[in-house]
mmCIF file of C-alpha atoms in Angstrom:
data_model
loop_
_atom_site.group_PDB
_atom_site.id
_atom_site.type_symbol
_atom_site.label_atom_id
_atom_site.label_comp_id
_atom_site.label_asym_id
_atom_site.label_seq_id
_atom_site.Cartn_x
_atom_site.Cartn_y
_atom_site.Cartn_z
ATOM 1 C CA MET A 1 1.017 -75.872 -14.813
ATOM 2 C CA PRO A 2 3.344 -76.966 -12.063
ATOM 3 C CA ALA A 3 4.294 -80.615 -11.832
ATOM 4 C CA VAL A 4 2.332 -83.010 -9.645
ATOM 5 C CA THR A 5 4.622 -84.267 -6.858
ATOM 6 C CA ILE A 6 4.004 -87.740 -5.493
ATOM 7 C CA ASP A 7 5.739 -88.740 -2.242
ATOM 8 C CA LEU A 8 6.876 -92.314 -2.518
ATOM 9 C CA ARG A 9 7.441 -92.490 1.248
ATOM 10 C CA GLN A 10 3.803 -91.799 2.000
ATOM 11 C CA ALA A 11 2.402 -94.230 -0.545
ATOM 12 C CA GLU A 12 0.131 -96.977 0.762
ATOM 13 C CA ASP A 13 0.793 -99.087 -2.344
ATOM 14 C CA PRO A 14 3.906 -98.243 -4.383
ATOM 15 C CA ARG A 15 2.582 -100.466 -7.186
ATOM 16 C CA ASP A 16 -0.173 -98.026 -7.852
ATOM 17 C CA ILE A 17 2.358 -95.243 -8.262
ATOM 18 C CA VAL A 18 4.393 -97.370 -10.597
ATOM 19 C CA HIS A 19 1.387 -98.079 -12.783
ATOM 20 C CA ARG A 20 0.399 -94.406 -12.821
ATOM 21 C CA THR A 21 3.966 -93.478 -13.802
ATOM 22 C CA VAL A 22 4.011 -96.033 -16.614
ATOM 23 C CA GLN A 23 0.691 -94.668 -17.871
ATOM 24 C CA ALA A 24 1.957 -91.065 -17.694
ATOM 25 C CA LEU A 25 5.048 -91.940 -19.745
ATOM 26 C CA ALA A 26 2.891 -93.842 -22.268
ATOM 27 C CA GLU A 27 0.848 -90.669 -22.610
ATOM 28 C CA SER A 28 4.007 -88.714 -23.574
ATOM 29 C CA LYS A 29 4.266 -86.972 -20.221
ATOM 30 C CA LEU A 30 7.612 -86.052 -18.612
ATOM 31 C CA VAL A 31 8.439 -87.630 -15.241
ATOM 32 C CA ALA A 32 11.252 -86.917 -12.770
ATOM 33 C CA LEU A 33 12.421 -90.163 -11.100
ATOM 34 C CA PRO A 34 14.704 -90.765 -8.130
ATOM 35 C CA THR A 35 17.665 -93.093 -8.609
ATOM 36 C CA GLU A 36 20.453 -94.242 -6.327
ATOM 37 C CA THR A 37 22.593 -91.366 -7.644
ATOM 38 C CA ILE A 38 20.570 -88.296 -8.708
ATOM 39 C CA TYR A 39 17.116 -87.397 -9.961
ATOM 40 C CA LEU A 40 16.575 -87.950 -13.669
ATOM 41 C CA ALA A 41 13.976 -86.358 -15.927
ATOM 42 C CA ALA A 42 12.517 -89.050 -18.218
ATOM 43 C CA ALA A 43 10.426 -89.479 -21.314
ATOM 44 C CA SER A 44 9.356 -92.505 -23.276
ATOM 45 C CA ALA A 45 11.900 -93.180 -26.014
ATOM 46 C CA LEU A 46 8.962 -94.178 -28.237
ATOM 47 C CA SER A 47 7.404 -90.720 -28.064
ATOM 48 C CA PRO A 48 9.267 -88.218 -30.262
ATOM 49 C CA ASP A 49 7.177 -85.340 -28.930
ATOM 50 C CA ALA A 50 7.992 -86.240 -25.307
ATOM 51 C CA VAL A 51 11.709 -86.530 -26.087
ATOM 52 C CA THR A 52 11.679 -83.129 -27.806
ATOM 53 C CA ARG A 53 10.029 -81.525 -24.781
ATOM 54 C CA LEU A 54 12.436 -83.325 -22.427
ATOM 55 C CA ILE A 55 15.514 -81.894 -24.214
ATOM 56 C CA ALA A 56 13.902 -78.446 -24.286
ATOM 57 C CA ALA A 57 13.236 -78.661 -20.526
ATOM 58 C CA VAL A 58 16.939 -79.063 -19.757
ATOM 59 C CA PRO A 59 18.788 -77.313 -22.637
ATOM 60 C CA GLU A 60 22.017 -76.872 -20.636
ATOM 61 C CA VAL A 61 22.543 -80.660 -20.318
ATOM 62 C CA PRO A 62 25.129 -81.681 -22.947
ATOM 63 C CA LEU A 63 24.582 -84.521 -25.329
ATOM 64 C CA GLU A 64 26.938 -86.957 -23.548
ATOM 65 C CA LYS A 65 24.777 -86.749 -20.370
ATOM 66 C CA ARG A 66 21.681 -87.986 -22.202
ATOM 67 C CA ALA A 67 21.076 -91.679 -21.974
ATOM 68 C CA LEU A 68 18.650 -94.548 -22.437
ATOM 69 C CA ALA A 69 17.535 -96.221 -19.261
ATOM 70 C CA VAL A 70 16.938 -99.917 -19.835
ATOM 71 C CA LYS A 71 15.783 -102.665 -17.460
ATOM 72 C CA SER A 72 18.837 -104.956 -17.420
ATOM 73 C CA ALA A 73 22.313 -105.701 -18.748
ATOM 74 C CA ASP A 74 20.759 -108.280 -21.088
ATOM 75 C CA ASP A 75 18.468 -105.551 -22.487
ATOM 76 C CA ALA A 76 21.496 -103.333 -23.104
ATOM 77 C CA LEU A 77 22.947 -106.009 -25.402
ATOM 78 C CA ASP A 78 20.008 -105.444 -27.753
ATOM 79 C CA TYR A 79 21.512 -101.969 -28.336
ATOM 80 C CA LEU A 80 25.104 -103.057 -28.409
ATOM 81 C CA PRO A 81 25.031 -106.562 -29.863
ATOM 82 C CA ASP A 82 28.764 -106.504 -30.757
ATOM 83 C CA LEU A 83 29.878 -105.463 -27.289
ATOM 84 C CA SER A 84 33.226 -106.987 -26.241
ATOM 85 C CA PRO A 85 33.412 -109.604 -23.394
ATOM 86 C CA MET A 86 35.065 -106.935 -21.200
ATOM 87 C CA GLY A 87 32.096 -104.582 -21.792
ATOM 88 C CA ARG A 88 29.704 -107.395 -20.979
ATOM 89 C CA ARG A 89 31.527 -108.108 -17.720
ATOM 90 C CA LEU A 90 31.276 -104.481 -16.599
ATOM 91 C CA MET A 91 27.605 -104.315 -17.374
ATOM 92 C CA ARG A 92 26.790 -107.618 -15.724
ATOM 93 C CA ARG A 93 28.750 -106.712 -12.579
ATOM 94 C CA CYS A 94 27.728 -103.053 -12.226
ATOM 95 C CA TRP A 95 24.076 -103.102 -13.175
ATOM 96 C CA PRO A 96 21.678 -102.262 -11.690
ATOM 97 C CA GLY A 97 23.963 -99.629 -10.322
ATOM 98 C CA PRO A 98 25.676 -96.218 -10.608
ATOM 99 C CA LEU A 99 27.378 -96.635 -14.023
ATOM 100 C CA LEU A 100 26.559 -94.879 -17.295
ATOM 101 C CA VAL A 101 28.190 -96.552 -20.303
ATOM 102 C CA ARG A 102 28.749 -94.791 -23.655
ATOM 103 C CA ALA A 103 29.607 -96.887 -26.669
ATOM 104 C CA ALA A 104 29.417 -96.697 -30.453
ATOM 105 C CA THR A 105 26.724 -98.820 -32.017
ATOM 106 C CA GLN A 106 26.866 -99.242 -35.800
ATOM 107 C CA HIS A 107 25.563 -102.842 -35.788
ATOM 108 C CA PRO A 108 22.669 -103.257 -38.202
ATOM 109 C CA GLU A 109 20.770 -105.390 -35.658
ATOM 110 C CA SER A 110 20.980 -102.791 -32.876
ATOM 111 C CA VAL A 111 17.504 -102.002 -31.473
ATOM 112 C CA LEU A 112 18.599 -98.365 -31.568
ATOM 113 C CA THR A 113 17.713 -98.346 -35.297
ATOM 114 C CA GLN A 114 14.095 -99.123 -34.400
ATOM 115 C CA LEU A 115 13.612 -96.098 -32.206
ATOM 116 C CA PRO A 116 11.921 -92.951 -33.685
ATOM 117 C CA ALA A 117 14.258 -90.684 -35.636
ATOM 118 C CA GLU A 118 13.807 -87.798 -33.191
ATOM 119 C CA THR A 119 14.913 -90.035 -30.328
ATOM 120 C CA ARG A 120 18.006 -91.202 -32.227
ATOM 121 C CA ARG A 121 18.883 -87.603 -33.070
ATOM 122 C CA SER A 122 18.524 -86.601 -29.413
ATOM 123 C CA VAL A 123 20.537 -89.380 -27.758
ATOM 124 C CA ALA A 124 22.775 -90.881 -30.455
ATOM 125 C CA PRO A 125 23.201 -88.466 -33.404
ATOM 126 C CA GLN A 126 26.601 -89.976 -34.338
ATOM 127 C CA GLY A 127 25.766 -93.583 -33.484
ATOM 128 C CA GLU A 128 27.144 -93.476 -29.938
ATOM 129 C CA VAL A 129 24.646 -94.189 -27.227
ATOM 130 C CA GLY A 130 24.672 -93.875 -23.389
ATOM 131 C CA LEU A 131 22.980 -96.670 -21.369
ATOM 132 C CA ARG A 132 22.009 -96.958 -17.722
ATOM 133 C CA VAL A 133 20.262 -99.446 -15.486
ATOM 134 C CA PRO A 134 19.587 -97.361 -12.282
ATOM 135 C CA HIS A 135 19.443 -99.226 -8.958
ATOM 136 C CA HIS A 136 16.117 -98.045 -7.530
ATOM 137 C CA ASP A 137 13.045 -100.240 -6.999
ATOM 138 C CA VAL A 138 10.591 -97.732 -8.445
ATOM 139 C CA ILE A 139 12.413 -96.876 -11.620
ATOM 140 C CA LEU A 140 13.293 -100.564 -12.245
ATOM 141 C CA SER A 141 9.624 -101.392 -11.885
ATOM 142 C CA VAL A 142 8.649 -98.605 -14.249
ATOM 143 C CA LEU A 143 11.190 -99.828 -16.805
ATOM 144 C CA ARG A 144 10.011 -103.466 -16.552
ATOM 145 C CA LEU A 145 6.412 -102.403 -17.265
ATOM 146 C CA SER A 146 7.161 -99.861 -19.933
ATOM 147 C CA ILE A 147 7.219 -100.636 -23.630
ATOM 148 C CA GLY A 148 10.664 -99.554 -24.719
ATOM 149 C CA PRO A 149 13.412 -97.663 -22.883
ATOM 150 C CA LEU A 150 13.299 -94.241 -21.320
ATOM 151 C CA VAL A 151 15.362 -91.230 -22.400
ATOM 152 C CA VAL A 152 16.805 -89.805 -19.195
ATOM 153 C CA VAL A 153 18.780 -86.676 -18.394
ATOM 154 C CA PRO A 154 20.118 -85.243 -15.139
ATOM 155 C CA VAL A 155 18.165 -82.307 -13.654
ATOM 156 C CA PRO A 156 20.463 -79.268 -13.233
ATOM 157 C CA VAL A 157 19.885 -76.912 -10.348
ATOM 158 C CA ARG A 158 21.240 -73.560 -9.176
ATOM 159 C CA PRO A 159 24.778 -73.797 -7.785
ATOM 160 C CA SER A 160 23.741 -72.190 -4.533
ATOM 161 C CA SER A 161 21.441 -75.103 -3.639
ATOM 162 C CA GLY A 162 24.267 -77.275 -2.392
ATOM 163 C CA SER A 163 23.460 -80.228 -4.618
ATOM 164 C CA ALA A 164 25.809 -82.768 -6.056
ATOM 165 C CA ALA A 165 28.321 -81.495 -8.644
ATOM 166 C CA GLY A 166 29.081 -82.511 -12.131
ATOM 167 C CA GLY A 167 25.804 -83.825 -13.399
ATOM 168 C CA ALA A 168 24.982 -81.382 -16.228
ATOM 169 C CA GLY A 169 27.968 -79.835 -17.883
ATOM 170 C CA GLY A 170 29.685 -79.334 -14.499
ATOM 171 C CA CYS A 171 26.588 -77.770 -12.903
ATOM 172 C CA PRO A 172 25.120 -79.069 -9.696
ATOM 173 C CA VAL A 173 22.353 -81.636 -10.150
ATOM 174 C CA ALA A 174 19.206 -82.502 -8.219
ATOM 175 C CA VAL A 175 19.531 -85.059 -5.410
ATOM 176 C CA GLU A 176 16.149 -84.128 -3.783
ATOM 177 C CA ALA A 177 12.726 -83.759 -5.330
ATOM 178 C CA SER A 178 12.389 -80.176 -4.070
ATOM 179 C CA GLU A 179 15.375 -79.247 -6.262
ATOM 180 C CA VAL A 180 13.651 -80.786 -9.243
ATOM 181 C CA VAL A 181 10.498 -78.797 -8.600
ATOM 182 C CA GLU A 182 12.455 -75.585 -8.152
ATOM 183 C CA SER A 183 14.488 -76.155 -11.322
ATOM 184 C CA ILE A 184 12.079 -77.575 -13.886
ATOM 185 C CA GLY A 185 8.784 -78.043 -12.062
ATOM 186 C CA SER A 186 6.929 -75.911 -14.599
ATOM 187 C CA ARG A 187 8.307 -77.874 -17.571
ATOM 188 C CA ILE A 188 7.506 -81.409 -16.616
ATOM 189 C CA ASP A 189 4.373 -83.202 -15.523
ATOM 190 C CA VAL A 190 5.158 -85.542 -12.596
ATOM 191 C CA VAL A 191 7.847 -85.636 -9.905
ATOM 192 C CA LEU A 192 8.234 -88.766 -7.807
ATOM 193 C CA ASP A 193 9.695 -87.803 -4.440
ATOM 194 C CA GLY A 194 11.836 -90.537 -2.980
ATOM 195 C CA GLY A 195 13.721 -88.260 -0.609
ATOM 196 C CA ARG A 196 17.424 -87.548 -0.839
ATOM 197 C CA THR A 197 19.150 -90.023 -3.143
ATOM 198 C CA LYS A 198 21.391 -92.673 -1.610
ATOM 199 C CA TYR A 199 24.722 -91.480 -2.999
ATOM 200 C CA ALA A 200 23.825 -87.856 -3.727
ATOM 201 C CA GLN A 201 26.340 -87.760 -6.630
ATOM 202 C CA PRO A 202 26.213 -88.700 -10.318
ATOM 203 C CA ALA A 203 26.887 -92.086 -11.722
ATOM 204 C CA THR A 204 30.379 -92.771 -13.068
ATOM 205 C CA MET A 205 30.337 -92.263 -16.854
ATOM 206 C CA ILE A 206 32.711 -94.347 -18.981
ATOM 207 C CA ALA A 207 33.367 -94.773 -22.686
ATOM 208 C CA LEU A 208 33.759 -98.343 -24.003
ATOM 209 C CA GLU A 209 35.794 -99.065 -27.102
ATOM 210 C CA ARG A 210 36.294 -102.794 -27.736
ATOM 211 C CA ASP A 211 38.573 -104.045 -24.925
ATOM 212 C CA ARG A 212 39.285 -100.592 -23.489
ATOM 213 C CA TRP A 213 37.410 -98.255 -21.184
ATOM 214 C CA SER A 214 38.024 -94.717 -20.018
ATOM 215 C CA VAL A 215 36.348 -92.561 -17.429
ATOM 216 C CA LEU A 216 34.476 -89.602 -18.963
ATOM 217 C CA GLU A 217 33.116 -88.331 -15.605
ATOM 218 C CA ALA A 218 34.039 -89.436 -12.106
ATOM 219 C CA GLY A 219 31.204 -90.644 -9.906
ATOM 220 C CA VAL A 220 30.176 -93.251 -7.389
ATOM 221 C CA ILE A 221 32.370 -96.073 -8.782
ATOM 222 C CA GLY A 222 36.096 -95.288 -8.626
ATOM 223 C CA GLU A 223 38.684 -96.268 -11.216
ATOM 224 C CA LEU A 224 40.258 -99.008 -9.029
ATOM 225 C CA ALA A 225 36.894 -100.629 -8.600
ATOM 226 C CA LEU A 226 36.207 -100.415 -12.318
ATOM 227 C CA GLN A 227 39.544 -102.099 -13.012
ATOM 228 C CA ARG A 228 38.569 -105.014 -10.796
ATOM 229 C CA LEU A 229 35.084 -105.230 -12.206
ATOM 230 C CA ALA A 230 36.343 -105.228 -15.790
ATOM 231 C CA SER A 231 38.976 -107.907 -15.237
ATOM 232 C CA MET A 232 38.464 -111.612 -15.930
ATOM 233 C CA MET A 233 38.171 -113.566 -12.725
ATOM 234 C CA ILE A 234 39.326 -117.211 -12.764
ATOM 235 C CA LEU A 235 38.108 -119.365 -9.861
#
């Protein structure tokens, strides 16, 4: 069956849509959500079946583009409890916002160890996890009301559609709900239509290793801005 599309711009009460979306995710359904960067297909990280179907829906998306969406920088520290002060500065200053952070997490107290095995295999098979806190009122509300994080992946579309580049293995990615429907509308359950995304390009993806960071994929936040955001500021 084709996905149900809900137009956020026509909603009388966005809170009702948020609650319906949280319920859909809790029922192991797949939902496409708008962010400030691109559209992401999402599944509850606590539902192995939903995560399996999510990965199958977008098989061309490489492992490094899969991530966990969490509700805050503080939440992210539950997954990376030994994160360096520099990494904490970047998260605190960039989130919510267009930054995807990848880092190794071997700490025994990492919440990652409590997620289902299928979820860990799908997003962090070698103990390295990607984390995001998207800056969009609806997805943030969904995250705050959900039990556990969401597994999120970019939605690839046909190159001829004129979408943003670089989101899924170099392929264009969806920045409008219509592109999500055209691409994977028969493989997911719900599409939230928030119109064209604010930046219409992917989030910047970086790798964190102790006191060093490197750009894995260019995006909204440039390297000079990252250098300033990562530095210690003394007032």
